[in-house]
mmCIF file of C-alpha atoms and ligand atoms in Angstrom:
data_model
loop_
_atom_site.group_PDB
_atom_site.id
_atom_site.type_symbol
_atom_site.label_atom_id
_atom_site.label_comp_id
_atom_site.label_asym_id
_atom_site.label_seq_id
_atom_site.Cartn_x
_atom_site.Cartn_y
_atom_site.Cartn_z
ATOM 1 C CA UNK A 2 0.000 0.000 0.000
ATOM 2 C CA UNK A 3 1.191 3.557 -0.526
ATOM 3 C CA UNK A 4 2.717 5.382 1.793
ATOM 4 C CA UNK A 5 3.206 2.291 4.667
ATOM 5 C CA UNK A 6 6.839 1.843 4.519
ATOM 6 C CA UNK A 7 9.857 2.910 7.014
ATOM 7 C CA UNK A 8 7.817 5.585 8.757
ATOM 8 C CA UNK A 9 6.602 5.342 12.053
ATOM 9 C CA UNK A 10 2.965 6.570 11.601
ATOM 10 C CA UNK A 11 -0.040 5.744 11.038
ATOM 11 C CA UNK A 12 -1.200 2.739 8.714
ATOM 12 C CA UNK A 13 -4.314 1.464 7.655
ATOM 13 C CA UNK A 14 -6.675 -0.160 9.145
ATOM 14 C CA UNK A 15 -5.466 0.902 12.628
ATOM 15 C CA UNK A 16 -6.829 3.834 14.733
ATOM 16 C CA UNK A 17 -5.188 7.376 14.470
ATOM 17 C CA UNK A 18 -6.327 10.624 17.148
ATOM 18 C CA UNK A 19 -6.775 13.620 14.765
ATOM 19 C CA UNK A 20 -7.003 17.159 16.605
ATOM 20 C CA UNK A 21 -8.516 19.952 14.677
ATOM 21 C CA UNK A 22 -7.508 23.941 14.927
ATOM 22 C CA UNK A 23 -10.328 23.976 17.499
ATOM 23 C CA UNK A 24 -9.112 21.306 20.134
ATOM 24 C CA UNK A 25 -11.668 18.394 18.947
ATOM 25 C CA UNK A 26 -10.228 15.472 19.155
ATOM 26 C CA UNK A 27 -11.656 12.012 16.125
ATOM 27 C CA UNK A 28 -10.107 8.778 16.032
ATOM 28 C CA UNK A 29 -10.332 7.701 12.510
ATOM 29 C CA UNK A 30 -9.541 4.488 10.968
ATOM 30 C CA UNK A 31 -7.995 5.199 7.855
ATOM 31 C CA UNK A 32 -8.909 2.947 4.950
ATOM 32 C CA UNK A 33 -7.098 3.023 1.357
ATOM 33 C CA UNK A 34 -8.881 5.922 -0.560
ATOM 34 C CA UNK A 35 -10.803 6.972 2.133
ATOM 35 C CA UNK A 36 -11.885 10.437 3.401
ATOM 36 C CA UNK A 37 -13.561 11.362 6.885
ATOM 37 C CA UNK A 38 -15.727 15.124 6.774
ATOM 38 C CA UNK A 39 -15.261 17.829 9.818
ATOM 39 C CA UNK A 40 -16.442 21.414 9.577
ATOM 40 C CA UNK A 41 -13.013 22.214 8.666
ATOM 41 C CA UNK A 42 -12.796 20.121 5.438
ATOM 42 C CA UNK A 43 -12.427 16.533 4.358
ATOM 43 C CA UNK A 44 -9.340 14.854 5.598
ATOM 44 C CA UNK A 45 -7.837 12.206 3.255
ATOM 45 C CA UNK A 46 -6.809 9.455 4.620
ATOM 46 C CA UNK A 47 -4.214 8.626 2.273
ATOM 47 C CA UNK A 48 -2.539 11.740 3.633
ATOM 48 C CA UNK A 49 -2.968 10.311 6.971
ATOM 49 C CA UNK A 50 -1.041 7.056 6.198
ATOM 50 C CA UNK A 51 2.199 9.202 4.777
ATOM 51 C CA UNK A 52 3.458 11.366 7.761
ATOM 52 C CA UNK A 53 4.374 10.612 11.126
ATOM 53 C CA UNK A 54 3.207 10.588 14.418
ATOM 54 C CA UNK A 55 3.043 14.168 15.662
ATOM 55 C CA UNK A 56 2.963 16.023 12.238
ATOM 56 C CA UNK A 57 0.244 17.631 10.329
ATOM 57 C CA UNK A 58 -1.811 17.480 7.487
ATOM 58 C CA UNK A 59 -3.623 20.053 5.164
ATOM 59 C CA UNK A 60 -7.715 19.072 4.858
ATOM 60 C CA UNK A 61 -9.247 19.905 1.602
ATOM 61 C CA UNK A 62 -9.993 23.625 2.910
ATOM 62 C CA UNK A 63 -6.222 23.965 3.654
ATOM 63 C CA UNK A 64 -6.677 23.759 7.865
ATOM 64 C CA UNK A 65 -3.918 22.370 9.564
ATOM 65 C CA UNK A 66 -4.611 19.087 11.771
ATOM 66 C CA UNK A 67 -2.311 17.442 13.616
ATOM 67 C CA UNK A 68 -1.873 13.200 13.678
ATOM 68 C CA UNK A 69 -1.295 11.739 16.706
ATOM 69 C CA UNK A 70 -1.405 8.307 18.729
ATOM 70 C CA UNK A 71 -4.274 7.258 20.174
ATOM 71 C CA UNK A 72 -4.723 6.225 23.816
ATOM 72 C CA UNK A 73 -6.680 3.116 24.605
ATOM 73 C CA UNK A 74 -9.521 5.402 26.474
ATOM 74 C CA UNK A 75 -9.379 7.186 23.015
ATOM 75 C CA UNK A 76 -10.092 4.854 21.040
ATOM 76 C CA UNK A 77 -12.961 3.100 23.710
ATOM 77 C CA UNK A 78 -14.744 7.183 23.949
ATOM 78 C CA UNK A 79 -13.809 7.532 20.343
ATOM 79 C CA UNK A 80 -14.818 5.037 18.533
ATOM 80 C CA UNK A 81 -15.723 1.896 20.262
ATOM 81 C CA UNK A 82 -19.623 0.866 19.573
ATOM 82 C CA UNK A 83 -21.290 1.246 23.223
ATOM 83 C CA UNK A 84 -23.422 -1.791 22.694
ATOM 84 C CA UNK A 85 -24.433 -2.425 25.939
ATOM 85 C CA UNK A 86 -23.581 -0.124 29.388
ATOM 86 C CA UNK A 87 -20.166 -0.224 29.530
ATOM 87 C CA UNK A 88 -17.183 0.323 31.822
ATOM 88 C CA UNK A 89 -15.545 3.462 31.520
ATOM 89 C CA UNK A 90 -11.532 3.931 31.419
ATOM 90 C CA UNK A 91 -11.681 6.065 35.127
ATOM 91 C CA UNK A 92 -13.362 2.661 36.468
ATOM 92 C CA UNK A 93 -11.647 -0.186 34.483
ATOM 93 C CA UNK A 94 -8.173 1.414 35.400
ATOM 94 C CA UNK A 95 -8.405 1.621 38.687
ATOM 95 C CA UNK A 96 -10.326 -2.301 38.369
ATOM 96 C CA UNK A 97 -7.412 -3.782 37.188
ATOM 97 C CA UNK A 98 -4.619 -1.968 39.351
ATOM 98 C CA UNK A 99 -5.972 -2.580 42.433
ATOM 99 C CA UNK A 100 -6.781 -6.241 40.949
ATOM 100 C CA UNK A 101 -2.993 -6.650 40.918
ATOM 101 C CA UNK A 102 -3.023 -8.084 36.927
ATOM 102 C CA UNK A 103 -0.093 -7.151 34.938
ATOM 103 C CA UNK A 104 1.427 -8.308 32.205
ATOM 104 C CA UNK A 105 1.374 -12.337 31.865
ATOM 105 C CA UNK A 106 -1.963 -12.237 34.477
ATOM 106 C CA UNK A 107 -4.605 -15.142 33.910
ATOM 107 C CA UNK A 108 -8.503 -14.037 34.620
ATOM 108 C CA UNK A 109 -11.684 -14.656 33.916
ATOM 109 C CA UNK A 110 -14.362 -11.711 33.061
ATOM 110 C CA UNK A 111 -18.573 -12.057 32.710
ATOM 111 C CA UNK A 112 -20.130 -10.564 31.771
ATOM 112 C CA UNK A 113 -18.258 -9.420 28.835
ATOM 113 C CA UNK A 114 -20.860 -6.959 26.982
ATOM 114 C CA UNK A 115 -18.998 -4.407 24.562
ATOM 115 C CA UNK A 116 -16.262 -5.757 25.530
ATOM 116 C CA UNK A 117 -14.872 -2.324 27.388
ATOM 117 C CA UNK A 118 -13.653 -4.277 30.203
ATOM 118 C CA UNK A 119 -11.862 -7.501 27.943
ATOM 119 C CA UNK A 120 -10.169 -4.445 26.052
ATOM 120 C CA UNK A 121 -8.642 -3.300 29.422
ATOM 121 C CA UNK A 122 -7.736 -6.288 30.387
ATOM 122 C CA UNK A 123 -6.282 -7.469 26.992
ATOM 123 C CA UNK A 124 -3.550 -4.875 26.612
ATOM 124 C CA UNK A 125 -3.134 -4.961 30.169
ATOM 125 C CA UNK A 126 -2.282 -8.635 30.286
ATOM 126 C CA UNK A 127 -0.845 -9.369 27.418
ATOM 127 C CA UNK A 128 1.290 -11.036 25.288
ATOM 128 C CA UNK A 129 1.814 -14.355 27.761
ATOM 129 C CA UNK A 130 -1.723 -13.494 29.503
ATOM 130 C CA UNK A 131 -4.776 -14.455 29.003
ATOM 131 C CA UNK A 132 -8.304 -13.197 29.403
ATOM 132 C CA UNK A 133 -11.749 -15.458 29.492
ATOM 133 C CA UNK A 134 -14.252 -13.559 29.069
ATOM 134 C CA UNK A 135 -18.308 -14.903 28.917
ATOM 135 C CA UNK A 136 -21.645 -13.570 28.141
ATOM 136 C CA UNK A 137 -24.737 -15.624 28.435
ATOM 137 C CA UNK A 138 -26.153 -12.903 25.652
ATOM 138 C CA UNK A 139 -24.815 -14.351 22.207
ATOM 139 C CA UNK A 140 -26.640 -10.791 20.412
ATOM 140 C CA UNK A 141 -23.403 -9.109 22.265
ATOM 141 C CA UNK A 142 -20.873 -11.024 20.540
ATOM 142 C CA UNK A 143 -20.902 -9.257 17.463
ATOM 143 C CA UNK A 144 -20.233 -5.751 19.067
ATOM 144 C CA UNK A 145 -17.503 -7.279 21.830
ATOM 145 C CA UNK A 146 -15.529 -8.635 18.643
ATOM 146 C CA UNK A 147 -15.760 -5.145 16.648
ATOM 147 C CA UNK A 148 -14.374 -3.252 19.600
ATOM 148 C CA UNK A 149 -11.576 -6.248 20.443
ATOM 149 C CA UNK A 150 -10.514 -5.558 16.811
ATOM 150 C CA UNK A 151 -9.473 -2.150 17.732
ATOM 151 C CA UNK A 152 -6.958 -3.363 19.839
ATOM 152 C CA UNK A 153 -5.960 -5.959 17.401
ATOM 153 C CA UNK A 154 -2.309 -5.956 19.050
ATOM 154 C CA UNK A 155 -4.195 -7.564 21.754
ATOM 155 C CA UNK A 156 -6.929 -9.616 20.413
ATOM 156 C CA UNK A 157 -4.689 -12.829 20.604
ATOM 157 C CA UNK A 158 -4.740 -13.372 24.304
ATOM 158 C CA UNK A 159 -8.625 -13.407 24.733
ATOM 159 C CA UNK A 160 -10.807 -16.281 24.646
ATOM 160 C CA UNK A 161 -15.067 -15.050 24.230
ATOM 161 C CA UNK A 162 -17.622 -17.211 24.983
ATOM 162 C CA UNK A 163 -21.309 -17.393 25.106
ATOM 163 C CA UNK A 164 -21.509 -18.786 29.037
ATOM 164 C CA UNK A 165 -23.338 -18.427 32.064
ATOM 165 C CA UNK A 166 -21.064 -17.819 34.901
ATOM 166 C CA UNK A 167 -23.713 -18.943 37.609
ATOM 167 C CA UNK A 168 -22.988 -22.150 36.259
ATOM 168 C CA UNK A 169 -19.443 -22.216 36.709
ATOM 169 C CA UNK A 170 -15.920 -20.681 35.313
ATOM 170 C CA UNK A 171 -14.218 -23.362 33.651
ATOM 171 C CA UNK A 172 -10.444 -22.324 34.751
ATOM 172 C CA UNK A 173 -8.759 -23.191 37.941
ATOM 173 C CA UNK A 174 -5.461 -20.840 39.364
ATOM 174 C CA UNK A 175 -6.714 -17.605 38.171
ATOM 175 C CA UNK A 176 -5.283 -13.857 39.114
ATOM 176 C CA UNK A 177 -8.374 -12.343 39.080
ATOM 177 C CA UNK A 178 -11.907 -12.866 38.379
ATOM 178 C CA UNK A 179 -14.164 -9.471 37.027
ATOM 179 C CA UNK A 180 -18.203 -9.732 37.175
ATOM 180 C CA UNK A 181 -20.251 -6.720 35.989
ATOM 181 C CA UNK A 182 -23.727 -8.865 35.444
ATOM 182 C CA UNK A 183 -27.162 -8.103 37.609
ATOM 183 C CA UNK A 184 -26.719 -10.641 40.566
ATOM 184 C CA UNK A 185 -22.936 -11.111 40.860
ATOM 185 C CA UNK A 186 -23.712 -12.861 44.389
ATOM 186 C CA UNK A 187 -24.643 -15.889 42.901
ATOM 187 C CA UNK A 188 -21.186 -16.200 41.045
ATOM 188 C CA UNK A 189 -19.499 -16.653 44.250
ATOM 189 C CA UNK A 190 -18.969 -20.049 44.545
ATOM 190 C CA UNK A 191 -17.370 -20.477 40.703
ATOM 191 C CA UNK A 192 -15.501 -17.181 41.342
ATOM 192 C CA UNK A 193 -13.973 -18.922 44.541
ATOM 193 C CA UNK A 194 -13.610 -22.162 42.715
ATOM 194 C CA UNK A 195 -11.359 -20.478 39.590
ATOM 195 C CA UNK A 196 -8.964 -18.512 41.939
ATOM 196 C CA UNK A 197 -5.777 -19.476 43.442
ATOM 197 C CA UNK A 198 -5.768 -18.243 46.771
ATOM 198 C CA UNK A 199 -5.576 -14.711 47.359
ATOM 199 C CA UNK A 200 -6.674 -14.033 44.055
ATOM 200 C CA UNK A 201 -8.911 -10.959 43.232
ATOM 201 C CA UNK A 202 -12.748 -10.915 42.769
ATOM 202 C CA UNK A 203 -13.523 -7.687 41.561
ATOM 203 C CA UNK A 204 -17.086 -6.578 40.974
ATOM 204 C CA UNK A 205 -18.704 -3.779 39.539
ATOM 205 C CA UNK A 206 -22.319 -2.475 40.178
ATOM 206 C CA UNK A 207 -24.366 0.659 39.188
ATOM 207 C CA UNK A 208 -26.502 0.549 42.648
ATOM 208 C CA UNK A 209 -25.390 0.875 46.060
ATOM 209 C CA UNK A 210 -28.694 -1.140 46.837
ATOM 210 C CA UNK A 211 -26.959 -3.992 44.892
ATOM 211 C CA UNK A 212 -23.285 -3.196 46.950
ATOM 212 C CA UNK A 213 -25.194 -3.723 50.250
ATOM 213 C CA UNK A 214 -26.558 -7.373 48.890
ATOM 214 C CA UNK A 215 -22.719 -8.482 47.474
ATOM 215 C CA UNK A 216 -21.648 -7.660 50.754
ATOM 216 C CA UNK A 217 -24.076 -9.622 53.008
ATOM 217 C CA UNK A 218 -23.732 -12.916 50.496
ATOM 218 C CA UNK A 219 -19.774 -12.385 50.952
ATOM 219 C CA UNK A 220 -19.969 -12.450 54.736
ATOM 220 C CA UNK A 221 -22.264 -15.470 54.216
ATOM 221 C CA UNK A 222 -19.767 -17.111 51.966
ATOM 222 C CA UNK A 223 -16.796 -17.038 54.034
ATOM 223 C CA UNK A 224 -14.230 -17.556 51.087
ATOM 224 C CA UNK A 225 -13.849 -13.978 50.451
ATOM 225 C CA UNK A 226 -11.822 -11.465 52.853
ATOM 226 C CA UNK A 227 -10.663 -7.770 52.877
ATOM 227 C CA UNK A 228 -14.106 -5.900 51.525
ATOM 228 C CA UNK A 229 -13.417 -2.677 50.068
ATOM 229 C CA UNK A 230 -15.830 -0.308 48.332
ATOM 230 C CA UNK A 231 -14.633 2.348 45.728
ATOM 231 C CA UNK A 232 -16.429 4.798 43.863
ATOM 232 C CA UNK A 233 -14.167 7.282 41.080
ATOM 233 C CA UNK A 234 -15.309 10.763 40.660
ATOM 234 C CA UNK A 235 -13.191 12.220 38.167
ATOM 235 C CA UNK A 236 -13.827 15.805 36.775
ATOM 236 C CA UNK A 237 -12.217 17.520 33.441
ATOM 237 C CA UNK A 238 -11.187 20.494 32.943
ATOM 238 C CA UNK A 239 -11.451 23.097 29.764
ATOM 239 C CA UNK A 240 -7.982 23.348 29.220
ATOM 240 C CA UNK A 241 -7.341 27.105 28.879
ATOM 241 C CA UNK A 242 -5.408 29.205 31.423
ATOM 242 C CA UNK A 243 -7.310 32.027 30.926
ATOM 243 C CA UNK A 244 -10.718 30.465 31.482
ATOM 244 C CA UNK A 245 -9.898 27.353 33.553
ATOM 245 C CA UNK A 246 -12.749 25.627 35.304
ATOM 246 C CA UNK A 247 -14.373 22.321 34.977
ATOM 247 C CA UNK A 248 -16.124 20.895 31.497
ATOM 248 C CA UNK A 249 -19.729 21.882 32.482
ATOM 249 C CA UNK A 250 -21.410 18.599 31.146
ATOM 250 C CA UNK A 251 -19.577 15.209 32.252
ATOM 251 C CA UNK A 252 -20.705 11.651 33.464
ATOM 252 C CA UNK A 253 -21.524 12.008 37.046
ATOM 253 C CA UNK A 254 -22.260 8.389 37.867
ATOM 254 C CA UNK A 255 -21.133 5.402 36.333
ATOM 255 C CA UNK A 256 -20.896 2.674 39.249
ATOM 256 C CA UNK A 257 -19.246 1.091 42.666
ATOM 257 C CA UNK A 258 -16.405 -1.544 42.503
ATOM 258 C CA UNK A 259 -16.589 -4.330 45.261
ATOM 259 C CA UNK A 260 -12.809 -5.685 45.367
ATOM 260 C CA UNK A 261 -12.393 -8.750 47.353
ATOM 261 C CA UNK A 262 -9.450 -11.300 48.113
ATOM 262 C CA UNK A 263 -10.129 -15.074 48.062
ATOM 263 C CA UNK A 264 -9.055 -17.207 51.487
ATOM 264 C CA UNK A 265 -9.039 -20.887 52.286
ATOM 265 C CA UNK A 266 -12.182 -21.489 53.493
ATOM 266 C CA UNK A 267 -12.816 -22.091 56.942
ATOM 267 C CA UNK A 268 -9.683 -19.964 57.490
ATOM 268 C CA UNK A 269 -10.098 -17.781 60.629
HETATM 269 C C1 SAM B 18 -23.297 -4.110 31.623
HETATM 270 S S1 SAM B 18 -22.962 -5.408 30.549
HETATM 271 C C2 SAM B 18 -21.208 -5.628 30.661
HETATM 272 C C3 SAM B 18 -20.431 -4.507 30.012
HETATM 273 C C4 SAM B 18 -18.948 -4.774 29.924
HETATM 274 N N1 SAM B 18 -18.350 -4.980 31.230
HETATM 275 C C5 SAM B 18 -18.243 -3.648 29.210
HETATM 276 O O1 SAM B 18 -17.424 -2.944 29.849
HETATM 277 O O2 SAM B 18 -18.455 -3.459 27.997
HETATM 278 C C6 SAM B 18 -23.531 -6.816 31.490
HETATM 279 C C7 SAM B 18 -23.440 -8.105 30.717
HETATM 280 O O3 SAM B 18 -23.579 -9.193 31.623
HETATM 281 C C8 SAM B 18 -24.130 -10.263 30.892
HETATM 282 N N2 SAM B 18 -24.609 -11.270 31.857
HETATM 283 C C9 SAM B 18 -25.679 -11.173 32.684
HETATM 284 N N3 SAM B 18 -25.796 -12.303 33.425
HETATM 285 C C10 SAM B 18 -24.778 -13.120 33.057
HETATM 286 C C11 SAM B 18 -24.353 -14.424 33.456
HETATM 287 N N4 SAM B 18 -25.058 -15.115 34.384
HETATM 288 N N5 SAM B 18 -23.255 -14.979 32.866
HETATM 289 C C12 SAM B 18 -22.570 -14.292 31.927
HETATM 290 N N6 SAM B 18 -22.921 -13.051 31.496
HETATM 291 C C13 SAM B 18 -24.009 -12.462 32.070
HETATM 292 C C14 SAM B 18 -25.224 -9.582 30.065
HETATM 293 O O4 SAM B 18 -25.622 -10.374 28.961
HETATM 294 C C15 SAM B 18 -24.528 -8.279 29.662
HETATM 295 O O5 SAM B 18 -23.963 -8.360 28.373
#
């Protein structure tokens, strides 16, 4: 293809972050002969696919935009199809820190919905990692695989399938097991099963009514220690030091995360 080779830029078929004159930010997906429209002209993607990362490009009006690399949280707010409700980058970065995964981790997701979480956990875990992630819903499969191919650098290390988790996670020794499904409570005997001990069960839920059920069914359980309860509240600012002050219309609420450790049972 024109333009692809012994430049480190942008290529087809793979997201780019364009910023126009005015600050707006589009990830793009440049295809061969293609062309994506913004009020300041059409921007061909062919020109795209011949400069670096960092430089700029002349539209068809002759405004200047600049090429840059995309972020993962780009590319999820972007350009990702929300499908179903999803997990937002302030919430599935904090998930898998305080889950402990890294690069190499084994874990087990449900369910897997647009796949905003798998994506996460994907680039977080991979190359020698590996990610199963189930959905009893086979209409979401379509949508999770669209979004996984954005990251196609990480697509390799994830498994989908169409499962219900109250019936069992088929893997043993896991790092960390993520539910963000309805009634999460009755996942945690399988979640138990599939850790190694100590492992992380990490749960997300839009309700605090929901929170206050997980956490009675825990202390029933027995095999799950060291409750905590986080909530993110992040706020952006408009970037401009004469005017600086928050964006005036943001996501206020997304949801709680319930992380928990496994323990032997009958342990203490
Ligand atoms: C809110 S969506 C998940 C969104 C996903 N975490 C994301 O970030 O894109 C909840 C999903 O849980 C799935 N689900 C509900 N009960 C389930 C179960 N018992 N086993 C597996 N998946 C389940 C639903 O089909 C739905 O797709």
């Amino acid at each position: 293809m024109p333009g692809q080779q012994g430049r480190d830029g942008p290529r087809y078929g793979e997201p780019v972050l364009v910023l126009l004159p005015n600050g707006q930010r589009k990830v793009i997906v440049p295809r061969p002969g293609g062309f994506t429209d913004t009020r300041y002209g059409r921007i061909s993607h062919d020109a795209l696919t011949s400069v670096a990362w960092g430089a700029g490009v002349k539209t068809s009006t002759g405004a200047h935009v600049e090429v840059h690399r995309p972020s993962l949280p780009d590319i999820q707010m972007g350009l990702a199809t929300h499908g179903t409700q999803v997990i937002y980058p302030k919430d599935t970065s904090l998930m898998t820190l305080m889950a402990g995964v890294g690069r190499g981790s084994r874990v087990a997701e449900a369910g897997f919905g647009s796949a905003f979480l798998t994506m996460v956990l994907a680039c977080t875990v991979a190359p020698q990692g590996r990610v199963y992630a189930y959905d009893v819903n086979p209409r979401v499969l379509a949508t999770a695989e669209k979004n996984l191919g954005l990251v196609s650098q990480c697509r390799d290390v994830v498994e989908l399938r169409i499962h219900d988790v109250r019936q069992g996670i088929p893997q043993e020794g896991l790092d960390a097991v993520f539910l963000d499904m309805p009634d999460p409570w009755n996942v945690l005997d399988p979640a138990h099963r599939a850790l190694k001990p100590s492992g992380s069960l990490v749960v997300f839920l839009p309700t605090v009514n929901q929170v206050s059920k997980l956490l009675r069914e825990v202390q029933r359980h027995g095999g799950f220690t060291d409750p905590r309860v986080l909530e993110t509240q992040v706020r952006e600012y408009q970037a401009n030091p004469e005017a600086l002050r928050p964006l005036p219309v943001q996501v206020v609420h997304t949801g709680y995360m319930v992380f928990l450790r496994s323990r032997l049972k009958g342990e203490g």
